[in-house]
Short mmCIF file of C-alpha atoms in Angstrom, two decimals:
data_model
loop_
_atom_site.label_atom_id
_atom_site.label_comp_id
_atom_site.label_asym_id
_atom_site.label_seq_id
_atom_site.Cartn_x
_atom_site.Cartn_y
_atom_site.Cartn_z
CA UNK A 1256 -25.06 17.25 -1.01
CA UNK A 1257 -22.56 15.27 -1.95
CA UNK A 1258 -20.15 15.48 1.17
CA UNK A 1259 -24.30 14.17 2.76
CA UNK A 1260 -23.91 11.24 0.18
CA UNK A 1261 -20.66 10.16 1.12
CA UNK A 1262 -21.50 9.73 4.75
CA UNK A 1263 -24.20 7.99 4.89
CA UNK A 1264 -23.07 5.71 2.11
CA UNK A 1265 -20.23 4.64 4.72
CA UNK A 1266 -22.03 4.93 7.25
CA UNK A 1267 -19.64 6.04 9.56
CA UNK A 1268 -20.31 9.87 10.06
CA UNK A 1269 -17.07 11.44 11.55
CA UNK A 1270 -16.43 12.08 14.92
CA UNK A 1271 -17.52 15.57 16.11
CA UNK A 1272 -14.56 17.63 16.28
CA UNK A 1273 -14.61 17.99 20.10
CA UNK A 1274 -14.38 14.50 20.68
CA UNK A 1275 -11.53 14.64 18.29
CA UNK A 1276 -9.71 17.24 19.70
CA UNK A 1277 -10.21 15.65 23.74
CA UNK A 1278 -8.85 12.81 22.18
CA UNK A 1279 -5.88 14.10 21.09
CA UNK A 1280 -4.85 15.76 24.13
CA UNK A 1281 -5.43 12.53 25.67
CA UNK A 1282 -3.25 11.00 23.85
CA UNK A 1283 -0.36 13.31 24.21
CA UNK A 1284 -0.77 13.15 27.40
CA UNK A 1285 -0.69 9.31 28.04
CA UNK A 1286 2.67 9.91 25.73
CA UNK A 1287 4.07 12.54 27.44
CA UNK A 1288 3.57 10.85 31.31
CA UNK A 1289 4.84 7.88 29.82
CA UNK A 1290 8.08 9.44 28.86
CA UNK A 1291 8.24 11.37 31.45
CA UNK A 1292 8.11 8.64 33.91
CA UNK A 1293 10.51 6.76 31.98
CA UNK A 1294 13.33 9.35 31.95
CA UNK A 1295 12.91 10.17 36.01
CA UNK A 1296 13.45 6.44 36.49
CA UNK A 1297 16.02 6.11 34.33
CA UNK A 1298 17.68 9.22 36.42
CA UNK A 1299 18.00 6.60 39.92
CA UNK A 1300 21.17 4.28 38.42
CA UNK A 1301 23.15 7.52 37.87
CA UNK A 1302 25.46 7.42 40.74
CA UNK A 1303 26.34 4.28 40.44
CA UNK A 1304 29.44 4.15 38.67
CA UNK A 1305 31.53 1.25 40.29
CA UNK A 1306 28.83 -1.17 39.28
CA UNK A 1307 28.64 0.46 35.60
CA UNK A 1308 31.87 -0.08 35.03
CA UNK A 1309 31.98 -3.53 36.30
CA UNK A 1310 29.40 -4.25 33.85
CA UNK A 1311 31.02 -2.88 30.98
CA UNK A 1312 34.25 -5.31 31.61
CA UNK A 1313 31.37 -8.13 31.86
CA UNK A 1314 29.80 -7.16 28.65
CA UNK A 1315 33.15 -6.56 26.47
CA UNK A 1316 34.50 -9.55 27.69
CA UNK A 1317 31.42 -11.97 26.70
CA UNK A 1318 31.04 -10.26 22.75
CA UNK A 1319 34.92 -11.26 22.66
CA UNK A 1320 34.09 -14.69 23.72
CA UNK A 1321 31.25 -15.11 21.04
CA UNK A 1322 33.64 -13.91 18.73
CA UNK A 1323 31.16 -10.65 17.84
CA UNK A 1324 33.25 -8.00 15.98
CA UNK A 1325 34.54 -5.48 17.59
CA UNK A 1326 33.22 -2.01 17.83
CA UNK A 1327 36.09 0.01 17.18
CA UNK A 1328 36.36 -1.50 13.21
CA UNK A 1329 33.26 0.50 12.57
CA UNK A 1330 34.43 3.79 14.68
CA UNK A 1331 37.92 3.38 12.40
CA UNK A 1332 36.20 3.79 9.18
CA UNK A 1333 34.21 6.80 10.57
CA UNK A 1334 37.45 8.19 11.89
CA UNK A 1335 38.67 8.41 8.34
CA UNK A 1336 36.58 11.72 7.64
CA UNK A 1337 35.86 14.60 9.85
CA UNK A 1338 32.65 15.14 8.13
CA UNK A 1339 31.53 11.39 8.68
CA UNK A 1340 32.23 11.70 12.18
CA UNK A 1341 30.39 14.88 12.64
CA UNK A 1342 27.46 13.37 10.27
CA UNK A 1343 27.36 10.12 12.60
CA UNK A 1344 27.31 12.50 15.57
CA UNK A 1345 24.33 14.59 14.68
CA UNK A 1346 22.57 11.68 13.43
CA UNK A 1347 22.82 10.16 16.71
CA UNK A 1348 21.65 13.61 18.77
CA UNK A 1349 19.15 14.65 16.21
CA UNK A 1350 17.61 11.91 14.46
CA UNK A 1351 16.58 9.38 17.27
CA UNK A 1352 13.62 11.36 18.73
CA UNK A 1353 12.06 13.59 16.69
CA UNK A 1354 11.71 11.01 13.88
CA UNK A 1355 10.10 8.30 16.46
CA UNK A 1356 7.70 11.70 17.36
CA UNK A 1357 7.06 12.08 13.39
CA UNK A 1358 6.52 8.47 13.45
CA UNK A 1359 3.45 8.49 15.49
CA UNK A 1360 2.45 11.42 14.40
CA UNK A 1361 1.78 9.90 10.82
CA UNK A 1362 0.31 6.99 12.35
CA UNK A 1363 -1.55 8.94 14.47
CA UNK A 1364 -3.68 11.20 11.18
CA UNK A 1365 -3.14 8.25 8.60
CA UNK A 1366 -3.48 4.53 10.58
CA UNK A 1367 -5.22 4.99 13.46
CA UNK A 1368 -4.98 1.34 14.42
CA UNK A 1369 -1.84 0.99 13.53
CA UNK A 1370 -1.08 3.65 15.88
CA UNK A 1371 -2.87 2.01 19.15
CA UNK A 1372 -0.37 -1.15 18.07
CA UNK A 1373 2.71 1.13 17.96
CA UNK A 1374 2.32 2.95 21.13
CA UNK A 1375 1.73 -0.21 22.91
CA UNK A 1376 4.43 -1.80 21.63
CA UNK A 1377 6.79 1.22 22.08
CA UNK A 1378 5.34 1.25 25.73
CA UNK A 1379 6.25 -2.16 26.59
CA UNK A 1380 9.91 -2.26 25.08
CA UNK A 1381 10.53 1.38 26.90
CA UNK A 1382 8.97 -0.52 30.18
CA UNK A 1383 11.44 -3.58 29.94
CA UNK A 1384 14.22 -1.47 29.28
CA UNK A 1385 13.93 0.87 32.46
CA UNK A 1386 13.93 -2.43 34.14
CA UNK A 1387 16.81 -3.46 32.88
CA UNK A 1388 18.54 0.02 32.80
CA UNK A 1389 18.18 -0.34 36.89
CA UNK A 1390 18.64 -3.74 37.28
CA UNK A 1391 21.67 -3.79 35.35
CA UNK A 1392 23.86 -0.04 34.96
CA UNK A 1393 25.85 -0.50 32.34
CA UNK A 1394 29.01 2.43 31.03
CA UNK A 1395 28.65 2.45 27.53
CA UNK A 1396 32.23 1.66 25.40
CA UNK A 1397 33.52 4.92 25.42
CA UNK A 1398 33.92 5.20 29.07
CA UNK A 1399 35.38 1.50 28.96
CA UNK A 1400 39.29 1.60 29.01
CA UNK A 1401 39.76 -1.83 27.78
CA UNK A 1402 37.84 -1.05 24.76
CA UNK A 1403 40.64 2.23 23.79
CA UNK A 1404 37.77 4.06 21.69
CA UNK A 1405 37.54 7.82 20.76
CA UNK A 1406 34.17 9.36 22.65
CA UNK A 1407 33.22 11.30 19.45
CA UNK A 1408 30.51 13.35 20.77
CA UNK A 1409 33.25 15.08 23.40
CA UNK A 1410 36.36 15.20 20.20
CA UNK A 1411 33.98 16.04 17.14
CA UNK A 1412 30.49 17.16 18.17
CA UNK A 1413 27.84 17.92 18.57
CA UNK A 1414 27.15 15.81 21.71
CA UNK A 1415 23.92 15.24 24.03
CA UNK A 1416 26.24 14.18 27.23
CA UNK A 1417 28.25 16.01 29.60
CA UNK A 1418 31.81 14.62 29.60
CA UNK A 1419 31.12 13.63 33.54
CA UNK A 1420 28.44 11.49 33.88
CA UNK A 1421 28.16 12.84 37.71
CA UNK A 1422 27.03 16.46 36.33
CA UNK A 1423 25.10 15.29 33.96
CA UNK A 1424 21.81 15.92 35.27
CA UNK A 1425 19.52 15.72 32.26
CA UNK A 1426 20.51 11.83 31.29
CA UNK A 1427 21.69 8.85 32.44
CA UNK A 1428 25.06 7.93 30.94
CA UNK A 1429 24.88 4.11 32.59
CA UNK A 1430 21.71 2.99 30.64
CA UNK A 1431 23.91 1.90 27.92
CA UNK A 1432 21.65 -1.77 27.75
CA UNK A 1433 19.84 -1.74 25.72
CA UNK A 1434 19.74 0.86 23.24
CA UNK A 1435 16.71 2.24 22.85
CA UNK A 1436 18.03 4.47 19.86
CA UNK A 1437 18.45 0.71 17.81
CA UNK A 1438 14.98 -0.64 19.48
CA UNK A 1439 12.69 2.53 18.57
CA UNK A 1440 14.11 2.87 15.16
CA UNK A 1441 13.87 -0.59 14.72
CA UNK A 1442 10.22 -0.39 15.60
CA UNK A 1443 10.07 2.42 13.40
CA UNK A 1444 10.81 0.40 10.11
CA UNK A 1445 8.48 -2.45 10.88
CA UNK A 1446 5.73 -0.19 11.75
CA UNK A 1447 5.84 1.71 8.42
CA UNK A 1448 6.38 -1.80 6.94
CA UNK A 1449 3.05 -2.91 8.49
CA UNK A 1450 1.09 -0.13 8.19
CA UNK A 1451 2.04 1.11 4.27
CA UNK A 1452 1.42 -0.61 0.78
CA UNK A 1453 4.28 0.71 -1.13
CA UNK A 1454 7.02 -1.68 -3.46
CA UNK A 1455 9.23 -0.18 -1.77
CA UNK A 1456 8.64 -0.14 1.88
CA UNK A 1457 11.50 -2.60 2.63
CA UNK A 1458 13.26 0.33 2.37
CA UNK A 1459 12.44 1.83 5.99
CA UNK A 1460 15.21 -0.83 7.15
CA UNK A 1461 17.85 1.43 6.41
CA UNK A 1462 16.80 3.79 9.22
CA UNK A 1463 18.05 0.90 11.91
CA UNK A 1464 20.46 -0.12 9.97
CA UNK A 1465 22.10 3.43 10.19
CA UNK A 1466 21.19 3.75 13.68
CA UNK A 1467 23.23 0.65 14.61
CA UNK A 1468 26.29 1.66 12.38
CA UNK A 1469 25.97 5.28 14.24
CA UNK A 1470 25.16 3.97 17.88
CA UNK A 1471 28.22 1.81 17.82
CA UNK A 1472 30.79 4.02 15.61
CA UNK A 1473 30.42 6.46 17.93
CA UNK A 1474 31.12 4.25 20.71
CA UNK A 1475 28.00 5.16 22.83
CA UNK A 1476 26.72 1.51 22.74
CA UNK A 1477 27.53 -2.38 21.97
CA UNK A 1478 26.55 -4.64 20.06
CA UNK A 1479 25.11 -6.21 22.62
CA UNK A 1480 22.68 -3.76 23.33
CA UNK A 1481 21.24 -3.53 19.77
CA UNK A 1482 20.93 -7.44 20.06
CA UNK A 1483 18.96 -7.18 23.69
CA UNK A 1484 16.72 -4.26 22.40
CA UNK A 1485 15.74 -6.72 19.48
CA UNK A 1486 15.21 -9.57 21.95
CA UNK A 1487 12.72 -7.28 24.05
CA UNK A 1488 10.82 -5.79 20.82
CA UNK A 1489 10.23 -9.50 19.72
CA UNK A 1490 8.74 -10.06 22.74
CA UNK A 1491 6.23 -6.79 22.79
CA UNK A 1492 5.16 -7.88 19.21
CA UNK A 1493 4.19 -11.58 20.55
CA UNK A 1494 2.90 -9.57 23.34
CA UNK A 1495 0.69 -7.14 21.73
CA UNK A 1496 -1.35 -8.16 18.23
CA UNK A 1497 -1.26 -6.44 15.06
CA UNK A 1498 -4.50 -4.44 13.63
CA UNK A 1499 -6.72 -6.38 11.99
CA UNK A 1500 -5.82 -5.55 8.11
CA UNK A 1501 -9.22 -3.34 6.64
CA UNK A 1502 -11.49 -5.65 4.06
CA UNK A 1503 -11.31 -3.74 0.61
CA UNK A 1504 -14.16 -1.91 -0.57
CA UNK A 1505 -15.96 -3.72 -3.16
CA UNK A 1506 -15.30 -3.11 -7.03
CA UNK A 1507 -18.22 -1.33 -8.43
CA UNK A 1508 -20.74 -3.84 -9.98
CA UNK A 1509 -19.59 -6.83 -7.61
CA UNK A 1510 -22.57 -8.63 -6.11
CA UNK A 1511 -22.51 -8.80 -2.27
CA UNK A 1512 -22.69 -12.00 -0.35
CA UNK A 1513 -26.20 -12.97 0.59
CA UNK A 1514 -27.62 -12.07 3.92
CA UNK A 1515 -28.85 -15.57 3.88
CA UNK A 1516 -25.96 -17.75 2.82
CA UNK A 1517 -23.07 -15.37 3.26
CA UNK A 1518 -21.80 -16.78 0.00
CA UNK A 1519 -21.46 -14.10 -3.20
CA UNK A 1520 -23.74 -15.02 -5.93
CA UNK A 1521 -22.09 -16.47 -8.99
CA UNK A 1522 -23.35 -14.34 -12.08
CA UNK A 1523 -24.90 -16.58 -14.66
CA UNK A 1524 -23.40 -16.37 -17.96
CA UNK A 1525 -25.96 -15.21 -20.78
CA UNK A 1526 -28.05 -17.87 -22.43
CA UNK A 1527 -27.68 -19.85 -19.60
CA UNK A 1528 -30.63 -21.21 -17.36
CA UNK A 1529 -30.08 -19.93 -13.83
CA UNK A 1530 -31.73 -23.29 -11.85
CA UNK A 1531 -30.50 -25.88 -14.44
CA UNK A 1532 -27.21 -24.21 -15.38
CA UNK A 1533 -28.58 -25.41 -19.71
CA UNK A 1534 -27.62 -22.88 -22.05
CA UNK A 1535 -30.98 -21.56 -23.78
CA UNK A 1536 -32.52 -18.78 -25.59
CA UNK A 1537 -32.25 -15.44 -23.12
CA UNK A 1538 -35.98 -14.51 -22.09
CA UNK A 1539 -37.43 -11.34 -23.18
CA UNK A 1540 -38.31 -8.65 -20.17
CA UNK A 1541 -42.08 -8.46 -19.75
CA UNK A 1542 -43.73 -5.53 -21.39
CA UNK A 1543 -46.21 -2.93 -20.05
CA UNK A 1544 -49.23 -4.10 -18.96
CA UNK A 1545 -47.84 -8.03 -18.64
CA UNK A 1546 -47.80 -10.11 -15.70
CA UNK A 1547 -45.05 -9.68 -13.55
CA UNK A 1548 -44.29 -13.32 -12.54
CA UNK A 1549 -40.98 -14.98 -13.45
CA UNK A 1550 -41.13 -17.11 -16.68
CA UNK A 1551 -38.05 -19.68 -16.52
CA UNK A 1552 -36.29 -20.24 -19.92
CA UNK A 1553 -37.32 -23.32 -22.27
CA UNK A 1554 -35.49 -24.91 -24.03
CA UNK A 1555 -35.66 -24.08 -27.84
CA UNK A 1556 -38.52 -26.64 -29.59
CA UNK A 1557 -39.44 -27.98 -25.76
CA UNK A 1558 -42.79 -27.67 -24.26
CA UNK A 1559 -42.59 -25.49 -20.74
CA UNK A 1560 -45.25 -27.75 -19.08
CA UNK A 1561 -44.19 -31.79 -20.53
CA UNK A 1562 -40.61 -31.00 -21.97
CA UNK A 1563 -41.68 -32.37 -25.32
CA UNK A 1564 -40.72 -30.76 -28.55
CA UNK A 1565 -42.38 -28.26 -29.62
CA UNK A 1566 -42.56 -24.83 -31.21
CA UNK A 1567 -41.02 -21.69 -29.28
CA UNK A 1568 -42.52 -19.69 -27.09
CA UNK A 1569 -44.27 -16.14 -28.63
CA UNK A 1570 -42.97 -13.27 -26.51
CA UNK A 1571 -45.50 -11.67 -24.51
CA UNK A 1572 -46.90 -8.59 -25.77
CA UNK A 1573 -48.14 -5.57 -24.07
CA UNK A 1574 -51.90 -6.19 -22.66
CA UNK A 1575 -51.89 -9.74 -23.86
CA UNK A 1576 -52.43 -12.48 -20.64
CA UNK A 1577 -50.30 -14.84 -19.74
CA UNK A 1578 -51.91 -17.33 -19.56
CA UNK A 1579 -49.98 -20.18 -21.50
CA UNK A 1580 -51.12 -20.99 -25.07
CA UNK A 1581 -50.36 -24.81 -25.99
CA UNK A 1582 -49.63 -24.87 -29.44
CA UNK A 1583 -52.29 -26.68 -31.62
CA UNK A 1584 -51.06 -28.98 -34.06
CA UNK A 1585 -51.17 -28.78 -37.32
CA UNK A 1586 -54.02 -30.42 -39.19
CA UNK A 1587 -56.43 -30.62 -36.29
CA UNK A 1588 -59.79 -28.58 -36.49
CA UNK A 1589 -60.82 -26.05 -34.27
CA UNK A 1590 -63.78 -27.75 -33.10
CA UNK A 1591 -61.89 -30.38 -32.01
CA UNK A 1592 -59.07 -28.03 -30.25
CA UNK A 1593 -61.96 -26.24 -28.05
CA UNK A 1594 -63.03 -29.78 -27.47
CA UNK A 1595 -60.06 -30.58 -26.29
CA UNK A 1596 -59.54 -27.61 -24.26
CA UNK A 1597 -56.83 -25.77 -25.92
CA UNK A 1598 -57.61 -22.34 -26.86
CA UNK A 1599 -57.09 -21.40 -30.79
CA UNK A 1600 -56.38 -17.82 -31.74
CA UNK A 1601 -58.97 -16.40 -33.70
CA UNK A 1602 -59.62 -16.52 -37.60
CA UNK A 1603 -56.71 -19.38 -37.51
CA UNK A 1604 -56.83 -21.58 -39.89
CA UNK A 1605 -55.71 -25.33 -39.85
CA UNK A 1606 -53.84 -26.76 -42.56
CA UNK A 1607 -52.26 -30.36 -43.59
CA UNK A 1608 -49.55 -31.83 -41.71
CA UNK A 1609 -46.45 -32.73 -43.30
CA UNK A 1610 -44.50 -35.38 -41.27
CA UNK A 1611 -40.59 -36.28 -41.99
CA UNK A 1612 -38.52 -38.98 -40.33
CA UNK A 1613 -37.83 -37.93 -36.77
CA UNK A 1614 -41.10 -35.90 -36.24
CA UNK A 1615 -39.92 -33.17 -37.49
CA UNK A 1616 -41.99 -30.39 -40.19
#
C-alpha cells in the first residue's frame, strides 16, 4: 500500500524492468562501439614515425619559447623515490580508465541526466582528439632525445607500452596530443562537481590535478597536450548544454501556485481581513446546521451592511438562519422596530438610552 501511495503521488510510475534492462544494453553498446571505433582509428598514425618525431621537436621547441616549465622538473622530484615512481606509474596504467568507467557508471544509477550530458561531452572531446591524433602524430617526451627524460614505465614499471612503438599492436604510441588521460579526468571532476551537492565537491579537482603531475612526470605527455585537451573540452561544454537542475519538492504545508495566476498565494496573517488586508476579529467557523456561505470579517463596533458603528456581530449558532439581524437601538419600542422592518428577538425588552460625548454607551 504504501509503495501504491508513493507512485501515484509522483506520478511517475517506474519504468518496467524490461525497458530498463534494453536500455542498458543499449547504452553499453553505444559506449562500447564508440570506443571501439575510437581505438581502431587511433591504430592508422602508428607507422608513422618520421613525422612523430618531427612533431615532437615542433612541440618542445614552442613550450620553450612560451617559457612553459619544463617537464623533466616534475619527473626529477619523482625520481627521488622508487616508490613514487612506481606509484606515478600505476596511477597512470590503472587509474585512467576504470575510474572514467566508474564514473558513468554512478551517473548512470544516480543522475541520469547528468549522464546523457557526460557521455556526449566525453563523445565529442574523444571525436576531436582522433582527429587530431591523425592529423597531427605526435612522439610523446620520452621518445624525444632533446628532451633527455627517463621513460619510467620501461625503467620502473608497470608499463601499458611496448618499448617499440612498431610492435606495439594494442596502442598507438604517436597520439601523444592531446592527452586524453588529463581531458577525461578533467571531465571527471567537473561532472561530479555538476552533478553532486556536497561542501566538499571542489575536491574532485585533485583527480586532474594528479593526472597532470603523473602524465608529465612520467614523461608520456607535455604540457601542451593537457593544455589542448582543455581547449577541446571547453569547446564540447559550449557545445553540448548542461541538465536542466530538478525544481525542489515542496516543503510540507507550502501552498502551490495557482492554476490561474501561477503566483503562490501569500498566507494571511491571523486577524487580518483577507480582501482589505485590516486587522480584525478572526471569524468563527460555521456550526452544524448553518449556512455555508462566506461571512467576511467586520470590523469590531462596524455595521457589515453601512460601516457605521455598531455592536459586534453574535456568532451563529447551530440551526439558527443567517439571515442578518440589525441591531435595534436602545430605547426604541418594538412596535416601532417591526414597523420599521427590523426583526426583534422575542420577549426583548427595550430600555433607556444613555448617550455620552462621542456616541458612545
Amino acid at each position: 500500500m504504501t509503495s501504491h501511495t508513493s507512485h501515484t503521488a509522483s506520478g511517475r510510475p517506474p519504468a518496467p524492468a524490461g525497458a530498463a534492462r534494453r536500455r542498458l544494453i543499449r547504452e553499453l553498446l553505444l559506449v562500447a562501439g564508440l570506443f571501439a571505433v575510437y581505438k581502431a582509428g587511433r591504430m592508422l598514425s602508428t607507422g608513422r614515425t618520421e613525422e612523430a618525431q618531427h612533431n615532437a621537436a615542433r612541440v618542445w621547441d614552442a613550450e620553450r619559447a612560451l617559457h612553459l616549465p619544463g617537464e623533466g622538473a616534475v619527473q626529477r622530484v619523482l625520481l627521488h623515490s622508487d616508490a613514487a615512481v612506481h606509484a606515478a606509474n600505476t596511477y597512470y596504467a590503472a587509474v585512467h580508465f576504470p575510474a572514467t568507467v566508474l564514473f558513468l557508471v554512478w551517473l548512470y544509477l544516480r543522475r541520469p541526466g547528468h549522464y546523457l550530458w557526460t557521455r556526449r561531452v566525453l563523445a565529442v572531446l574523444t571525436g576531436a582528439a582522433l582527429v587530431l591524433h591523425l592529423s597531427f602524430p605526435l612522439a610523446p617526451p620520452r621518445m624525444l632525445a632533446a628532451a633527455h627524460l627517463v621513460d619510467t614505465g620501461q625503467v620502473y614499471g608497470p608499463t601499458v607500452y611496448r618499448a617499440a612503438p612498431a610492435a606495439d599492436t594494442m596502442a598507438n604510441q604517436f597520439a601523444a596530443m592531446p592527452s586524453l588521460h588529463f581531458g577525461w579526468a578533467l571531465m571527471l571532476a567537473l561532472g561530479m562537481i555538476a552533478a553532486t551537492r556536497s561542501r566538499w565537491r571542489a575536491l574532485w579537482l585533485l583527480h586532474p590535478l594528479a593526472t597532470l603531475l603523473v602524465v608529465v612526470g612520467t614523461a608520456n605527455h607535455y604540457w601542451a597536450d593537457a593544455l589542448v585537451a582543455t581547449l577541446l573540452l571547453g569547446a564540447a561544454l559550449l557545445l553540448i548544454p548542461r541538465p536542466t537542475p530538478a525544481v525542489p519538492a515542496a516543503p510540507p504545508g507550502a501552498r502551490l501556485p495557482s492554476r490561474a495566476t501561477g503566483v503562490a498565494a501569500t498566507p494571511v496573517p491571523p486577524g487580518v481581513s483577507a480582501r482589505s488586508g485590516i486587522a480584525g476579529p478572526s471569524v468563527p467557523p460555521a456550526r452544524s446546521g448553518a449556512s455555508a456561505a462566506a461571512v467576511a470579517p467586520v470590523l469590531p463596533g462596524v455595521s457589515g451592511r453601512s460601516g457605521a458603528a455598531g455592536p459586534p456581530a453574535t456568532p451563529v449558532r447551530s440551526g439558527a438562519s443567517t439571515t442578518p439581524v440589525t441591531p435595534v437601538p436602545s430605547g426604541t419600542s418594538a412596535a416601532a422596530a417591526a414597523g420599521a422592518g427590523v426583526a426583534v428577538p422575542r420577549g426583548a425588552e427595550v430600555g433607556p438610552v444613555t448617550v455620552t460625548a462621542g456616541g458612545e454607551r
